[in-house]
PDB file of C-alpha atoms in Angstrom:
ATOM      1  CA  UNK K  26      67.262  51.971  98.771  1.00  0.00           C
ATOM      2  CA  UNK K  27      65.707  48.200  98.223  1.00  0.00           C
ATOM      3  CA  UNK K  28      62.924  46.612  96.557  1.00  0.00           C
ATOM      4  CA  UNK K  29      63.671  43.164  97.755  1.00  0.00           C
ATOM      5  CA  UNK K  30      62.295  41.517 100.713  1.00  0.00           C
ATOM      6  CA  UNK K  31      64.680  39.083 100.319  1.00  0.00           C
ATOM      7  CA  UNK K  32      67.670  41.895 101.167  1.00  0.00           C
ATOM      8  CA  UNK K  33      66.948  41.716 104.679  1.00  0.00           C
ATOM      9  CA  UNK K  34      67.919  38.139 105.693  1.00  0.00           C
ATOM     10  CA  UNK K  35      71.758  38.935 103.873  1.00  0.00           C
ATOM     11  CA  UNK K  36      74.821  39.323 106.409  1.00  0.00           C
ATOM     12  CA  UNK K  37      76.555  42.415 105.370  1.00  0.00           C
ATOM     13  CA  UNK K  38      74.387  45.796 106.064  1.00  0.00           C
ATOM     14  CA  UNK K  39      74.413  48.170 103.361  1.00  0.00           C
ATOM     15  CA  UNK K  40      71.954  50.569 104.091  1.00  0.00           C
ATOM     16  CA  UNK K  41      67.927  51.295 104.854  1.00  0.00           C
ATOM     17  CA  UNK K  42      64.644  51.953 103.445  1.00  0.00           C
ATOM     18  CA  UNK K  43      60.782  52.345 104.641  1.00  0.00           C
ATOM     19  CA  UNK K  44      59.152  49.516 105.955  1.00  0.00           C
ATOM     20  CA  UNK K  45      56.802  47.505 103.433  1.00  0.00           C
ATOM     21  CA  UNK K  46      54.500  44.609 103.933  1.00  0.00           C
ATOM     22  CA  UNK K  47      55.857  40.696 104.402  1.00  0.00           C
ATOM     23  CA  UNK K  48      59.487  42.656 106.257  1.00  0.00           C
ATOM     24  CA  UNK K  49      60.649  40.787 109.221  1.00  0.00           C
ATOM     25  CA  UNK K  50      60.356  42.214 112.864  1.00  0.00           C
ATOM     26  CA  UNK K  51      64.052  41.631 113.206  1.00  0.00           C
ATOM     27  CA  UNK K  52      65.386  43.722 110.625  1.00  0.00           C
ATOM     28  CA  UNK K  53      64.068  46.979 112.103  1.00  0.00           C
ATOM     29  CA  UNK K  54      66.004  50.193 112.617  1.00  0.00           C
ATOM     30  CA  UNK K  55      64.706  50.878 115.611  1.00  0.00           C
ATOM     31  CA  UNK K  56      67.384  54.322 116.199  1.00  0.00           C
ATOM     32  CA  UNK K  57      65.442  55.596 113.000  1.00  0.00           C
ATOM     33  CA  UNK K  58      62.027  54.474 113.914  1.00  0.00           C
ATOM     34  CA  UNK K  59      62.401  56.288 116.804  1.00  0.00           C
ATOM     35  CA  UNK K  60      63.774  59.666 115.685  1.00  0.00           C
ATOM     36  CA  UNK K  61      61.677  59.804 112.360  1.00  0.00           C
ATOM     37  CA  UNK K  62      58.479  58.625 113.721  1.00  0.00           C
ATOM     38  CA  UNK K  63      57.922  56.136 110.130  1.00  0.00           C
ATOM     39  CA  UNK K  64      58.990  52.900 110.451  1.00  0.00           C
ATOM     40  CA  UNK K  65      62.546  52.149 109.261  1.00  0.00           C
ATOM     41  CA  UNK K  66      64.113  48.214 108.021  1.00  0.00           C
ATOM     42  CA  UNK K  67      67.855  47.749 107.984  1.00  0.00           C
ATOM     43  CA  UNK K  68      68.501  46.052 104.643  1.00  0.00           C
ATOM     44  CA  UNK K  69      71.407  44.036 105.028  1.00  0.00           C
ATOM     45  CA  UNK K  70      73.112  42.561 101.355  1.00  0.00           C
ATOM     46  CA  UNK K  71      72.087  39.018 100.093  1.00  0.00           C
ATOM     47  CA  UNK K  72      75.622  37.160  99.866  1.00  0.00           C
ATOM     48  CA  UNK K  73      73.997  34.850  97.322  1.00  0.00           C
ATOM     49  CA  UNK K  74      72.912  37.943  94.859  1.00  0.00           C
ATOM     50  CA  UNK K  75      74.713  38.353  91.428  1.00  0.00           C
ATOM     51  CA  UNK K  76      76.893  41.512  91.303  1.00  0.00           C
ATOM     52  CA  UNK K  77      77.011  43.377  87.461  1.00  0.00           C
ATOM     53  CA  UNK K  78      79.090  45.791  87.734  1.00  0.00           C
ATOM     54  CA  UNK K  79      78.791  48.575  84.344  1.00  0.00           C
ATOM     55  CA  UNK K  80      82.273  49.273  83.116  1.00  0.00           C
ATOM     56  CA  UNK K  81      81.083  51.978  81.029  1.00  0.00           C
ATOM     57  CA  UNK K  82      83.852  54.277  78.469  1.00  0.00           C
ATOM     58  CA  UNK K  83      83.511  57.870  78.818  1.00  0.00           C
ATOM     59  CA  UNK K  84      86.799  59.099  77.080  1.00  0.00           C
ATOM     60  CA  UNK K  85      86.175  61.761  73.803  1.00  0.00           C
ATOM     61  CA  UNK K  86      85.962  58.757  71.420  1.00  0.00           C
ATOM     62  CA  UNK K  87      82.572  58.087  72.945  1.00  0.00           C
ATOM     63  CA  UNK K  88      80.930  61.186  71.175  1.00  0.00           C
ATOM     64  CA  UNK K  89      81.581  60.340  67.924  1.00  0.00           C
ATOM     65  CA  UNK K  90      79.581  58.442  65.566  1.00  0.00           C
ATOM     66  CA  UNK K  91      76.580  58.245  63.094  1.00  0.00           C
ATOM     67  CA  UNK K  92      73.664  57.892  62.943  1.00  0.00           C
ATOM     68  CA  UNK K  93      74.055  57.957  66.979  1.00  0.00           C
ATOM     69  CA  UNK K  94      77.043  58.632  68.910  1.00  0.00           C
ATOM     70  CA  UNK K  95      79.043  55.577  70.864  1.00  0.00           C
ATOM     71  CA  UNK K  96      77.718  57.197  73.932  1.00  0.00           C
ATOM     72  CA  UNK K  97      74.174  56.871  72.766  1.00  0.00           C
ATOM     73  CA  UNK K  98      74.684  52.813  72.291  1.00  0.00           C
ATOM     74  CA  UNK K  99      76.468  52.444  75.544  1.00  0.00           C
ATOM     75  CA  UNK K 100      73.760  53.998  77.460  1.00  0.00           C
ATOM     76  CA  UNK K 101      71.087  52.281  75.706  1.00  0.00           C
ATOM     77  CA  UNK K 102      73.297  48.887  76.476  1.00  0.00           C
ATOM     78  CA  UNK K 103      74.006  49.872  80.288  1.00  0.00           C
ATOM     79  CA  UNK K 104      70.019  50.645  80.607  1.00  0.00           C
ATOM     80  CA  UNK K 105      69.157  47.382  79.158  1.00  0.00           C
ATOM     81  CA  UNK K 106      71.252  45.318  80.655  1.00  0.00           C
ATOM     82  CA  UNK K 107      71.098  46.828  84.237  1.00  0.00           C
ATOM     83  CA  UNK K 108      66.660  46.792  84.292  1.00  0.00           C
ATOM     84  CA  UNK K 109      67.103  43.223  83.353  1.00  0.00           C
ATOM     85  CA  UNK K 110      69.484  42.675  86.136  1.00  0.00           C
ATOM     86  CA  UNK K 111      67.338  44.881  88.806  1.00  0.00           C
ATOM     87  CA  UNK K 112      64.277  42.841  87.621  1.00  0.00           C
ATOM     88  CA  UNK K 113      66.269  39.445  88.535  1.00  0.00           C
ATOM     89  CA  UNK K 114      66.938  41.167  92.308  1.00  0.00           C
ATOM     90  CA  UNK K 115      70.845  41.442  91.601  1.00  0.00           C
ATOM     91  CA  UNK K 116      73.224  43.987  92.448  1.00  0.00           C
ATOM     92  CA  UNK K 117      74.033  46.725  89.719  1.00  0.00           C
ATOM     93  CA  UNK K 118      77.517  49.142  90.580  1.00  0.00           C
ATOM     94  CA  UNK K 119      78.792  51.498  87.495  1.00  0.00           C
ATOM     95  CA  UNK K 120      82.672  52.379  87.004  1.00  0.00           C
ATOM     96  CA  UNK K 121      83.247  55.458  83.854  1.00  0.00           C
ATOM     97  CA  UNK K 122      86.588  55.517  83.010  1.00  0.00           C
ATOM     98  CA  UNK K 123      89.194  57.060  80.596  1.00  0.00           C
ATOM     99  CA  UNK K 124      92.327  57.836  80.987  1.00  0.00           C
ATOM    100  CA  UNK K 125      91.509  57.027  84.898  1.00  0.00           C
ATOM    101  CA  UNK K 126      88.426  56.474  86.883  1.00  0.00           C
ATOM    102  CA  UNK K 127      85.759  59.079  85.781  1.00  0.00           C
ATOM    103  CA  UNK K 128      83.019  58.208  88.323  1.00  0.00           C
ATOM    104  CA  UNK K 129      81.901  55.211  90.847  1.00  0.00           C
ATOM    105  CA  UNK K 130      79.055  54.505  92.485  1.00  0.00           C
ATOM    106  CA  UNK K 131      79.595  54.649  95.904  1.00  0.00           C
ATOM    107  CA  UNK K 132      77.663  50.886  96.706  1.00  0.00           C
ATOM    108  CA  UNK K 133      75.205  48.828  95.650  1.00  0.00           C
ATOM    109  CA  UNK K 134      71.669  49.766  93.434  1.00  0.00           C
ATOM    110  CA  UNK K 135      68.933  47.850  94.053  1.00  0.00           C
ATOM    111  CA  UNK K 136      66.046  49.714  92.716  1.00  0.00           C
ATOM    112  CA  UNK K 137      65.013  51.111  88.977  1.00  0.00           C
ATOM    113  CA  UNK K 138      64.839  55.176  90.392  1.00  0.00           C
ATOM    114  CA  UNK K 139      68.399  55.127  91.754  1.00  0.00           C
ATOM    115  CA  UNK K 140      69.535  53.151  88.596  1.00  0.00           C
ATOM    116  CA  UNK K 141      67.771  55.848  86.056  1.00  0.00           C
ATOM    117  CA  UNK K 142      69.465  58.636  88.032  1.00  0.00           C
ATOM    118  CA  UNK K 143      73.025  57.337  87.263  1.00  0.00           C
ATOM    119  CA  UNK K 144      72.421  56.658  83.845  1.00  0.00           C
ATOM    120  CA  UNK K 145      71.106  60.474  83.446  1.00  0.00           C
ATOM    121  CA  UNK K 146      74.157  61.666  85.297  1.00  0.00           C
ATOM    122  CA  UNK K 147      76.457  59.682  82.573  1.00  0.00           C
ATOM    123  CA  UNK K 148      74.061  60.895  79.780  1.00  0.00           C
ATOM    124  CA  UNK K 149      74.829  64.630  81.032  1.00  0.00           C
ATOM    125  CA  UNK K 150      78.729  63.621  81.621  1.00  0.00           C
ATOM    126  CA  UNK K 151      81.225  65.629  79.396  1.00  0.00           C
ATOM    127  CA  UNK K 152      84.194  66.117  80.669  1.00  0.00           C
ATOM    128  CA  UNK K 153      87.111  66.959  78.175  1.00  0.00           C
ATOM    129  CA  UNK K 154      90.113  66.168  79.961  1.00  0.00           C
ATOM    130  CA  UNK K 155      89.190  62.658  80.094  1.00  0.00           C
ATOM    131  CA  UNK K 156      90.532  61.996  76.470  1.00  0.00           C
ATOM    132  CA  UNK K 157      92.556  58.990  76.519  1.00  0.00           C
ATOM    133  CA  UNK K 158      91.317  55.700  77.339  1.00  0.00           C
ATOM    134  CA  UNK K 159      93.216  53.628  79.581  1.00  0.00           C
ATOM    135  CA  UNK K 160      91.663  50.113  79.873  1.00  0.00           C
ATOM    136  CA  UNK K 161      94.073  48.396  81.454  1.00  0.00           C
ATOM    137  CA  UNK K 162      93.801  50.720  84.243  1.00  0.00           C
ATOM    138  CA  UNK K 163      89.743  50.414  84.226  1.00  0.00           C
ATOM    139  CA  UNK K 164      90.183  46.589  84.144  1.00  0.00           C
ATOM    140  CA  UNK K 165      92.789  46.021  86.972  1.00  0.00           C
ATOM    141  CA  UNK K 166      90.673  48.640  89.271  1.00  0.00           C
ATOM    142  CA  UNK K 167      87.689  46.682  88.266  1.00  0.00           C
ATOM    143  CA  UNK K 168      89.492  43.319  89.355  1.00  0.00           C
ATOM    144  CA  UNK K 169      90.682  44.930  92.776  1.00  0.00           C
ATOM    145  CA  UNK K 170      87.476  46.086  93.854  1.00  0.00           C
ATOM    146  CA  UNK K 171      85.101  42.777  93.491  1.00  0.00           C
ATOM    147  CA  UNK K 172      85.897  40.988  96.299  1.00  0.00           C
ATOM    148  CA  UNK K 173      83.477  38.192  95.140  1.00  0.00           C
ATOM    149  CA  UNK K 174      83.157  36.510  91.393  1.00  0.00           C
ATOM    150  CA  UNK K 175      81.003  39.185  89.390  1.00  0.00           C
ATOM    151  CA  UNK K 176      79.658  40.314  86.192  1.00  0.00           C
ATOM    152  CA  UNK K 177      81.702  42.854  84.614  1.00  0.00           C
ATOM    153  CA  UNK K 178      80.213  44.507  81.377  1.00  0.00           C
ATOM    154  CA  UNK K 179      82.757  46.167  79.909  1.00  0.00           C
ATOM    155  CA  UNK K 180      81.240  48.634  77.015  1.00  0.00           C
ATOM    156  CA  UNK K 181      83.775  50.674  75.199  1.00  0.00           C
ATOM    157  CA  UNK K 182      85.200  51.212  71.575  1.00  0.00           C
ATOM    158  CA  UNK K 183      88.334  49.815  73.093  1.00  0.00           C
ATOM    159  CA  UNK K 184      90.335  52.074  71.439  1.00  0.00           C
ATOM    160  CA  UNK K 185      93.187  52.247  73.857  1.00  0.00           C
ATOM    161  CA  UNK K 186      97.171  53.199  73.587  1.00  0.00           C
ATOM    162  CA  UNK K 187      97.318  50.765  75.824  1.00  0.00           C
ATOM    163  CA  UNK K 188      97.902  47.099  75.762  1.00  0.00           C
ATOM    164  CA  UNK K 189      95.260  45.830  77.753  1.00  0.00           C
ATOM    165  CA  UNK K 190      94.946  41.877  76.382  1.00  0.00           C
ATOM    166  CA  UNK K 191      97.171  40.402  78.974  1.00  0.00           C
ATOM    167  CA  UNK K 192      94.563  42.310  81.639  1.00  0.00           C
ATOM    168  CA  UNK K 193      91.515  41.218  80.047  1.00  0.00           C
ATOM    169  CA  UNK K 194      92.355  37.560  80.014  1.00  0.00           C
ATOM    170  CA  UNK K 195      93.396  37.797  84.119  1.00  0.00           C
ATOM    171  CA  UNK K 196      90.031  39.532  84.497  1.00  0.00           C
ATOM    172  CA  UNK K 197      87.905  37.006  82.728  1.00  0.00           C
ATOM    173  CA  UNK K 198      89.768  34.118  84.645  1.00  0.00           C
ATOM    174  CA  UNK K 199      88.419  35.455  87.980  1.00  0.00           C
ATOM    175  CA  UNK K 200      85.373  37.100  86.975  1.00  0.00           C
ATOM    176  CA  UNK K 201      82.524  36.654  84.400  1.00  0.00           C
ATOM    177  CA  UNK K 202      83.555  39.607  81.681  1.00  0.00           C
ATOM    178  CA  UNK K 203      81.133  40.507  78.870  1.00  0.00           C
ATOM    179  CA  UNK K 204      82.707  43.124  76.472  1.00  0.00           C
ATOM    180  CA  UNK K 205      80.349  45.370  74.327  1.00  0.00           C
ATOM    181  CA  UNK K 206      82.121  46.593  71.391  1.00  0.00           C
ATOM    182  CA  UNK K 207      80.845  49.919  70.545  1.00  0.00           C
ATOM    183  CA  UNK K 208      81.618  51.127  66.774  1.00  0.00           C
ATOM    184  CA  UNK K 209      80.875  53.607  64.615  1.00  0.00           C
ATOM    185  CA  UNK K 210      78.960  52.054  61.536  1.00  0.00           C
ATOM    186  CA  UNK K 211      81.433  54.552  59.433  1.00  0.00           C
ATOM    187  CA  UNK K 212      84.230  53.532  60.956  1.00  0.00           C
ATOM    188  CA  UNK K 213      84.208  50.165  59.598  1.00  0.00           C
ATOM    189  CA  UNK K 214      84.227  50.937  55.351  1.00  0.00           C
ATOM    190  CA  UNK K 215      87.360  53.363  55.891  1.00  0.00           C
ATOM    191  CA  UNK K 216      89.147  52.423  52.956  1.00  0.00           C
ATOM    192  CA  UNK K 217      93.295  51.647  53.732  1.00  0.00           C
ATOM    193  CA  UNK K 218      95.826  53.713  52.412  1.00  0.00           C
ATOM    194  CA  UNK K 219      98.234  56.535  53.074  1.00  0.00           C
ATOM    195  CA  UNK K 220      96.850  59.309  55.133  1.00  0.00           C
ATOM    196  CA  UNK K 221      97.249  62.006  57.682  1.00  0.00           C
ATOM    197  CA  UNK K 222      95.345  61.129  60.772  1.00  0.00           C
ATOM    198  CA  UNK K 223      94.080  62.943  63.970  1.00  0.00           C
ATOM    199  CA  UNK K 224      93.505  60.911  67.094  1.00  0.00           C
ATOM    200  CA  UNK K 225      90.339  62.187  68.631  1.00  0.00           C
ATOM    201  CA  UNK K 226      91.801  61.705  72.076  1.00  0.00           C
ATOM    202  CA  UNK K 227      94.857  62.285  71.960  1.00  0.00           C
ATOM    203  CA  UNK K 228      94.836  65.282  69.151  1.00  0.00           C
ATOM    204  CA  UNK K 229      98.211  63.742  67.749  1.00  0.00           C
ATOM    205  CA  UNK K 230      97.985  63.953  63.535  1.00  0.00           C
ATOM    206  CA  UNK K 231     100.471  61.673  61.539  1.00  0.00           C
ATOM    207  CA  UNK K 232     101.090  59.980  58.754  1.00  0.00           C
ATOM    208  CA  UNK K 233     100.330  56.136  58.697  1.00  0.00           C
ATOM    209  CA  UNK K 234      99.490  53.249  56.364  1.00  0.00           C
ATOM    210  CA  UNK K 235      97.019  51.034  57.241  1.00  0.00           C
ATOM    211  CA  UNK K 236      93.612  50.633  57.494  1.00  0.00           C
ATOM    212  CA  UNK K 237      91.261  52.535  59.713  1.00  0.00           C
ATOM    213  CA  UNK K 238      89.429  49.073  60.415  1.00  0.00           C
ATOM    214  CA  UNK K 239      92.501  47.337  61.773  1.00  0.00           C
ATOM    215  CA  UNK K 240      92.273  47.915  65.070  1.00  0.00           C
ATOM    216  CA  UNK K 241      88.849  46.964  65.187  1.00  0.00           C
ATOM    217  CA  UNK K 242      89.426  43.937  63.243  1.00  0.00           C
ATOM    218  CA  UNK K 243      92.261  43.092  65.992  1.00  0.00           C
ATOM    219  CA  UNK K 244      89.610  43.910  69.136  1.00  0.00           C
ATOM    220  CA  UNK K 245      86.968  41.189  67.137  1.00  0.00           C
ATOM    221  CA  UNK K 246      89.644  38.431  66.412  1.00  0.00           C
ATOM    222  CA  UNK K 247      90.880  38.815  70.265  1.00  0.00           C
ATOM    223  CA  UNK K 248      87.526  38.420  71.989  1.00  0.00           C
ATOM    224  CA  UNK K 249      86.427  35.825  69.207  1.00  0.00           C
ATOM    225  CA  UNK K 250      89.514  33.796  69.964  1.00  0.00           C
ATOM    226  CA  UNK K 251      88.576  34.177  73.502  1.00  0.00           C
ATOM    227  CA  UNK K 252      85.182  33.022  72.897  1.00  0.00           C
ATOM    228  CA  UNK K 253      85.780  30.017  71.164  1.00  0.00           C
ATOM    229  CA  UNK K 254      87.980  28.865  74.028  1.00  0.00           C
ATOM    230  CA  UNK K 255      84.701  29.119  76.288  1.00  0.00           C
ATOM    231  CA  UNK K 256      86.393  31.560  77.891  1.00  0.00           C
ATOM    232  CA  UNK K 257      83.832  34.938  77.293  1.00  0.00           C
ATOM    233  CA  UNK K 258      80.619  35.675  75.405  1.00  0.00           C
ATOM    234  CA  UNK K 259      81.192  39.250  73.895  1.00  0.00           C
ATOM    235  CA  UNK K 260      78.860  41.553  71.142  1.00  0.00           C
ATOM    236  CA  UNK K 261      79.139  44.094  68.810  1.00  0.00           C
ATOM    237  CA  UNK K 262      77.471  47.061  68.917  1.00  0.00           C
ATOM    238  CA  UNK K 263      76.734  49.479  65.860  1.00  0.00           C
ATOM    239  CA  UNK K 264      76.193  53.356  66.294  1.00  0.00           C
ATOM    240  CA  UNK K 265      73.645  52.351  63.124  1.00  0.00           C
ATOM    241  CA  UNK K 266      71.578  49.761  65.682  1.00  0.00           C
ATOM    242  CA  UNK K 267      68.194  51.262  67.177  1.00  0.00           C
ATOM    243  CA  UNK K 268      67.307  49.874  70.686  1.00  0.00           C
ATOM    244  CA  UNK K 269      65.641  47.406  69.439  1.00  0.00           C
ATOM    245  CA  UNK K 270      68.290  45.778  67.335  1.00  0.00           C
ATOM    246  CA  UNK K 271      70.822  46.189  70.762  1.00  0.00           C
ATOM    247  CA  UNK K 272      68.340  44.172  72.738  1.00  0.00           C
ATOM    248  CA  UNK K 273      68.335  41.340  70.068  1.00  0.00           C
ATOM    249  CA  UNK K 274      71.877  41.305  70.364  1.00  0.00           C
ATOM    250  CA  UNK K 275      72.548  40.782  73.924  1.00  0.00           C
ATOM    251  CA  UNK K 276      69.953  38.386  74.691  1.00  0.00           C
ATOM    252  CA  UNK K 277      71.770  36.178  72.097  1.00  0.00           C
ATOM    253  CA  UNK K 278      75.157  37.364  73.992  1.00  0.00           C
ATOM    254  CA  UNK K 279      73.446  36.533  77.358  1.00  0.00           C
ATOM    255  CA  UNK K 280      72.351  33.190  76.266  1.00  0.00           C
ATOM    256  CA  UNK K 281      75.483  32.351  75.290  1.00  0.00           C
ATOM    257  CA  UNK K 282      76.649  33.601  78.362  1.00  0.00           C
ATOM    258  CA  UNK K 283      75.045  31.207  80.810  1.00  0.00           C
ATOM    259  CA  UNK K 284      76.574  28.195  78.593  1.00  0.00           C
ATOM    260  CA  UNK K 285      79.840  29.606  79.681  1.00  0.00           C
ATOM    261  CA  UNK K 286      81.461  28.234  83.417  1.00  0.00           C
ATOM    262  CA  UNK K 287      81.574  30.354  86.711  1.00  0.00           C
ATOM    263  CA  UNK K 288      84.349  31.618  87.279  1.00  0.00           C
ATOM    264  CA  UNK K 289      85.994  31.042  91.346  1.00  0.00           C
ATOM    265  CA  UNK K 290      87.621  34.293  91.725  1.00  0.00           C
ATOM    266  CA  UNK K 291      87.182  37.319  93.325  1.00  0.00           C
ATOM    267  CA  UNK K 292      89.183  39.304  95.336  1.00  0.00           C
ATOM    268  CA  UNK K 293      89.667  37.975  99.385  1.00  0.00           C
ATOM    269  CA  UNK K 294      88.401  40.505 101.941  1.00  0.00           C
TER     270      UNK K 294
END
């Protein structure tokens, strides 16, 4: 369903909703009018509206963390960013992904009832054969799917087996990407050292030497060399940050954002 009056005058018809005051005579669905007896619009998708689509990690390293698990901070990210988005009449779609794609909205959301429902449904989601996290995979699917420039919000830990760099910077040439970091405030004093280790997703223990803040310190310094090449604005989220603190931090990341040039890409219908 819609909220927008403006929805109706688009090109591309995506679905329906009731009638309500200012609609056009031309957009009604006269078939539904008819059979319902309540008067029926055709709403028909604004080509001009901004698409964010809600890359959002749902792999077993999500659960983890203290004082609030990763999950916790990407839902309170994804619920933030997407009311914002709603509020500015643009289109919100959500991807989960792990070790493949977890869940996809099937469409567009235009309205703050349908857009609470999903976020419940990924609040509720626990599924634990979805352990690894495969980003490259999420990304490229992501990139395949827009067929016009978009928003993507990636929000992960980006802990990944994968090497997913080379994807990331083809996804941000064609698209506007905005990675949230999600990490566990604990994660971050590990001390380095020699140590048995158990992957959370992948349940593999070894023995290793390095420290447990290396990878994260090799996400920050890719997206920050990223950033100061104009390229992406990008933000760190702590599992120690209260709502409050997240919403500080990506209106700075969203001001930065709009500084940043459009990208031209998008994949050709």
């Amino acid at each position: 369903h819609a909220s927008s009056h403006d929805s109706v005058y688009g090109t591309d018809f995506y679905g329906i909703r009731l009638r309500t005051p200012g609609d056009p005579l031309r957009s009604q669905d006269w078939p539904r009018t008819i059979a319902s007896g309540r008067d029926y619009v055709r709403i028909r998708e604004d080509e001009r509206a901004i698409r964010v689509v809600l890359m959002l990690d749902s792999s077993r390293s999500m659960e983890v963390g203290a004082p609030r698990a990763k999950r916790d901070i990407a839902l309170s990210a994804a619920r933030l960013i997407s009311t914002a988005a709603l509020a500015r009449r643009c289109l919100v779609t959500y991807v989960w992904f792990a070790e493949g794609i977890a869940y996809i909205e099937r469409g567009w959301i235009t309205d703050l009832g349908s857009n609470a429902r999903t976020l419940s449904r990924y609040a509720r989601f626990h599924n634990h054969t979805h352990r690894i996290t495969d980003i490259k995979r999420a990304l490229r699917f992501a990139v395949s799917t827009c067929a016009r420039p978009s928003v993507i919000c990636a929000i992960s830990d980006f802990i990944s087996a994968s090497d997913w760099q080379n994807d990331f910077t083809i996804a941000s040439s064609m698209h506007a990407v905005l990675p949230l970091v999600v990490r566990d405030s604990d994660e971050r004093a590990l001390p380095s050292g020699l140590a048995y280790v158990r992957g959370i997703e992948s349940g593999i223990s070894r023995l290793v030497w390095r420290g447990a803040s290396d990878a994260i310190v090799k996400v920050q310094n890719f997206f920050e060399e990223l950033r100061q090449k104009g390229k992406i604005a990008w933000c760190d989220l702590s599992t120690a940050m209260k709502d409050e603190e997240i919403y500080d931090g990506l209106l700075r990341v969203c001001e930065e954002y709009k500084r940043l040039p459009i990208p031209r890409g998008g994949r050709k219908r």
